[in-house]
Amino acid sequence: MASKLLFVCLGNICRSPSAENIMNHLIKEAGKENEIICDSAGTSSYHIGSPPDRRMTAAAAKRGIQLTGRARQFEVADFENFDLILAMDKDNFRDILYQDKQGKYQDKVRLMCDFAREHSDSEVPDPYYGGSDGFNYVIDLLLDACSGLLESLENN
Ligand code: 4NP
């Protein structure tokens, strides 16, 4: 069972690179590097080519997660190239589905929070204009959702 996962937010510098790197961390711990492949993208073009936000990088480092990668924009080819597309919030979800003009790929697109087990949030909140608490919260919520996602992949 090889799975290709794409995590998507607005800018691809805060939430989705965190989700990608947290998921890779959990995948490595589980010894499943050859089975599950992760990438991330943003629905906007705002930060194409940028590394992860340094406030997000600091919050991830506190939990032992190193953030890597450069921002890229979501593209229609991603619908074919990935098995599962995980939107961080409902705007991202809507913006992704808007690009699926024929409705062929709707089953591949899910909200990240659907996989959280310890948090009842329906969205991963956008931390960009807030303080450090928001960045820390994103990491904790994503640790929960990524572990639920890994378990759900293992059970399928
Ligand atoms: P992200 O956070 O979508 O989690 O990467 C944001 C990054 C940049 C902006 C908004 C949210 N921005 O408005 O530039």
Short mmCIF file of C-alpha atoms and ligand atoms in Angstrom, two decimals:
data_model
loop_
_atom_site.label_atom_id
_atom_site.label_comp_id
_atom_site.label_asym_id
_atom_site.label_seq_id
_atom_site.Cartn_x
_atom_site.Cartn_y
_atom_site.Cartn_z
CA MET A 1 0.00 0.00 0.00
CA ALA A 2 1.89 3.09 -1.24
CA SER A 3 0.17 6.33 -0.32
CA LYS A 4 0.97 9.78 -1.60
CA LEU A 5 -0.28 12.55 0.68
CA LEU A 6 -0.46 16.27 -0.09
CA PHE A 7 -1.01 18.77 2.74
CA VAL A 8 -2.47 22.11 1.64
CA CYS A 9 -2.89 25.52 3.31
CA LEU A 10 -2.94 29.11 2.02
CA GLY A 11 0.72 30.13 1.97
CA ASN A 12 2.58 26.79 2.31
CA ILE A 13 4.91 28.39 4.87
CA CYS A 14 3.13 27.64 8.19
CA ARG A 15 0.51 24.90 8.53
CA SER A 16 1.06 22.59 5.55
CA PRO A 17 4.87 22.35 5.83
CA SER A 18 4.34 21.60 9.53
CA ALA A 19 1.87 18.85 8.68
CA GLU A 20 4.22 17.42 6.05
CA ASN A 21 7.24 17.35 8.36
CA ILE A 22 5.30 16.07 11.39
CA MET A 23 3.82 13.30 9.24
CA ASN A 24 7.28 12.39 7.92
CA HIS A 25 8.54 12.25 11.53
CA LEU A 26 5.74 9.84 12.53
CA ILE A 27 6.19 7.77 9.35
CA LYS A 28 9.89 7.38 10.12
CA GLU A 29 9.15 6.33 13.71
CA ALA A 30 6.76 3.71 12.30
CA GLY A 31 9.34 2.52 9.73
CA LYS A 32 7.00 3.22 6.83
CA GLU A 33 9.20 5.57 4.75
CA ASN A 34 8.85 3.35 1.71
CA GLU A 35 5.08 3.23 1.89
CA ILE A 36 3.88 6.77 2.55
CA ILE A 37 5.18 9.82 0.71
CA CYS A 38 4.34 13.40 1.75
CA ASP A 39 4.41 16.80 0.09
CA SER A 40 2.74 20.17 0.73
CA ALA A 41 1.47 23.14 -1.25
CA GLY A 42 -0.40 26.44 -0.88
CA THR A 43 -3.56 27.56 -2.65
CA SER A 44 -2.01 31.04 -3.07
CA SER A 45 1.07 32.18 -4.96
CA TYR A 46 2.09 34.61 -2.17
CA HIS A 47 5.16 32.79 -0.88
CA ILE A 48 6.33 30.58 -3.77
CA GLY A 49 9.95 29.56 -3.19
CA SER A 50 10.03 30.65 0.47
CA PRO A 51 11.19 28.41 3.32
CA PRO A 52 8.82 27.74 6.26
CA ASP A 53 7.98 30.78 8.44
CA ARG A 54 10.58 31.22 11.20
CA ARG A 55 7.93 31.48 13.94
CA MET A 56 6.47 28.16 12.77
CA THR A 57 9.97 26.68 12.58
CA ALA A 58 10.61 27.71 16.20
CA ALA A 59 7.34 26.18 17.43
CA ALA A 60 8.05 22.91 15.60
CA ALA A 61 11.62 22.78 16.97
CA LYS A 62 10.21 22.89 20.52
CA ARG A 63 8.50 19.58 19.74
CA GLY A 64 11.61 18.10 18.12
CA ILE A 65 10.40 18.56 14.53
CA GLN A 66 12.62 20.21 11.94
CA LEU A 67 10.78 22.05 9.14
CA THR A 68 12.21 21.73 5.63
CA GLY A 69 11.02 22.54 2.12
CA ARG A 70 10.14 25.50 -0.08
CA ALA A 71 6.65 26.80 -0.79
CA ARG A 72 4.92 25.89 -4.01
CA GLN A 73 1.41 26.51 -5.29
CA PHE A 74 -1.22 23.78 -5.57
CA GLU A 75 -1.78 22.77 -9.20
CA VAL A 76 -4.45 20.76 -10.99
CA ALA A 77 -1.94 17.96 -11.74
CA ASP A 78 -1.79 17.34 -7.97
CA PHE A 79 -5.23 15.72 -8.17
CA GLU A 80 -3.73 12.89 -10.26
CA ASN A 81 -0.36 12.79 -8.54
CA PHE A 82 -1.63 12.30 -4.96
CA ASP A 83 -3.93 9.76 -3.34
CA LEU A 84 -5.13 12.01 -0.53
CA ILE A 85 -5.21 15.82 -0.32
CA LEU A 86 -5.52 17.25 3.19
CA ALA A 87 -6.86 20.79 3.52
CA MET A 88 -5.97 22.70 6.68
CA ASP A 89 -9.14 24.82 6.73
CA LYS A 90 -12.47 25.14 4.96
CA ASP A 91 -11.29 27.95 2.68
CA ASN A 92 -8.42 25.75 1.51
CA PHE A 93 -10.89 22.87 1.04
CA ARG A 94 -13.18 25.03 -1.09
CA ASP A 95 -10.31 26.54 -3.12
CA ILE A 96 -8.94 23.07 -3.89
CA LEU A 97 -12.33 21.68 -4.96
CA TYR A 98 -12.96 24.76 -7.11
CA GLN A 99 -10.08 23.57 -9.30
CA ASP A 100 -11.69 20.14 -9.76
CA LYS A 101 -13.99 21.38 -12.51
CA GLN A 102 -15.49 17.97 -13.30
CA GLY A 103 -15.80 16.83 -9.71
CA LYS A 104 -13.61 13.80 -10.46
CA TYR A 105 -11.38 14.04 -7.42
CA GLN A 106 -13.72 15.07 -4.61
CA ASP A 107 -13.19 11.82 -2.74
CA LYS A 108 -9.46 12.51 -2.48
CA VAL A 109 -9.90 15.82 -0.63
CA ARG A 110 -10.39 15.83 3.16
CA LEU A 111 -10.13 18.25 6.05
CA MET A 112 -7.05 17.58 8.18
CA CYS A 113 -9.03 17.92 11.40
CA ASP A 114 -11.21 14.94 10.45
CA PHE A 115 -8.29 12.81 11.65
CA ALA A 116 -7.71 14.51 15.02
CA ARG A 117 -8.73 12.42 18.03
CA GLU A 118 -7.83 14.63 20.99
CA HIS A 119 -8.96 17.97 19.56
CA SER A 120 -12.47 18.89 18.47
CA ASP A 121 -11.41 21.73 16.11
CA SER A 122 -12.89 21.52 12.63
CA GLU A 123 -10.04 23.55 11.09
CA VAL A 124 -6.32 24.13 11.67
CA PRO A 125 -6.38 27.85 12.56
CA ASP A 126 -4.27 30.23 10.48
CA PRO A 127 -1.51 31.43 12.86
CA TYR A 128 0.08 33.98 10.49
CA TYR A 129 -1.20 37.22 12.03
CA GLY A 130 -1.16 36.05 15.66
CA GLY A 131 1.36 35.40 18.44
CA SER A 132 3.47 32.42 19.42
CA ASP A 133 0.58 30.65 21.19
CA GLY A 134 -1.13 30.19 17.84
CA PHE A 135 1.96 28.59 16.31
CA ASN A 136 2.36 26.25 19.28
CA TYR A 137 -1.29 25.29 19.03
CA VAL A 138 -0.94 24.43 15.33
CA ILE A 139 1.90 22.01 16.14
CA ASP A 140 -0.06 20.25 18.90
CA LEU A 141 -3.20 19.99 16.78
CA LEU A 142 -1.20 18.64 13.84
CA LEU A 143 0.63 16.08 16.01
CA ASP A 144 -2.82 14.76 16.97
CA ALA A 145 -4.28 14.85 13.43
CA CYS A 146 -1.17 13.32 11.83
CA SER A 147 -1.15 10.45 14.29
CA GLY A 148 -4.84 9.80 13.57
CA LEU A 149 -4.14 9.98 9.85
CA LEU A 150 -1.28 7.48 10.11
CA GLU A 151 -3.47 5.07 12.03
CA SER A 152 -6.25 5.43 9.49
CA LEU A 153 -3.80 4.64 6.64
CA GLU A 154 -2.48 1.62 8.55
CA ASN A 155 -6.01 0.29 8.95
CA ASN A 156 -6.82 0.55 5.24
P1 4NP B 1 -0.23 29.18 6.02
O1 4NP B 1 -0.18 30.62 6.74
O2 4NP B 1 -1.39 29.23 5.06
O3 4NP B 1 -0.44 28.25 7.15
O4 4NP B 1 1.11 29.00 5.30
C1 4NP B 1 -0.22 31.83 6.05
C2 4NP B 1 0.91 32.31 5.41
C3 4NP B 1 0.87 33.52 4.75
C4 4NP B 1 -0.31 34.25 4.73
C5 4NP B 1 -1.44 33.77 5.38
C6 4NP B 1 -1.39 32.55 6.05
N1 4NP B 1 -0.33 35.51 4.08
O5 4NP B 1 -1.39 36.17 4.14
O6 4NP B 1 0.68 35.93 3.49
#
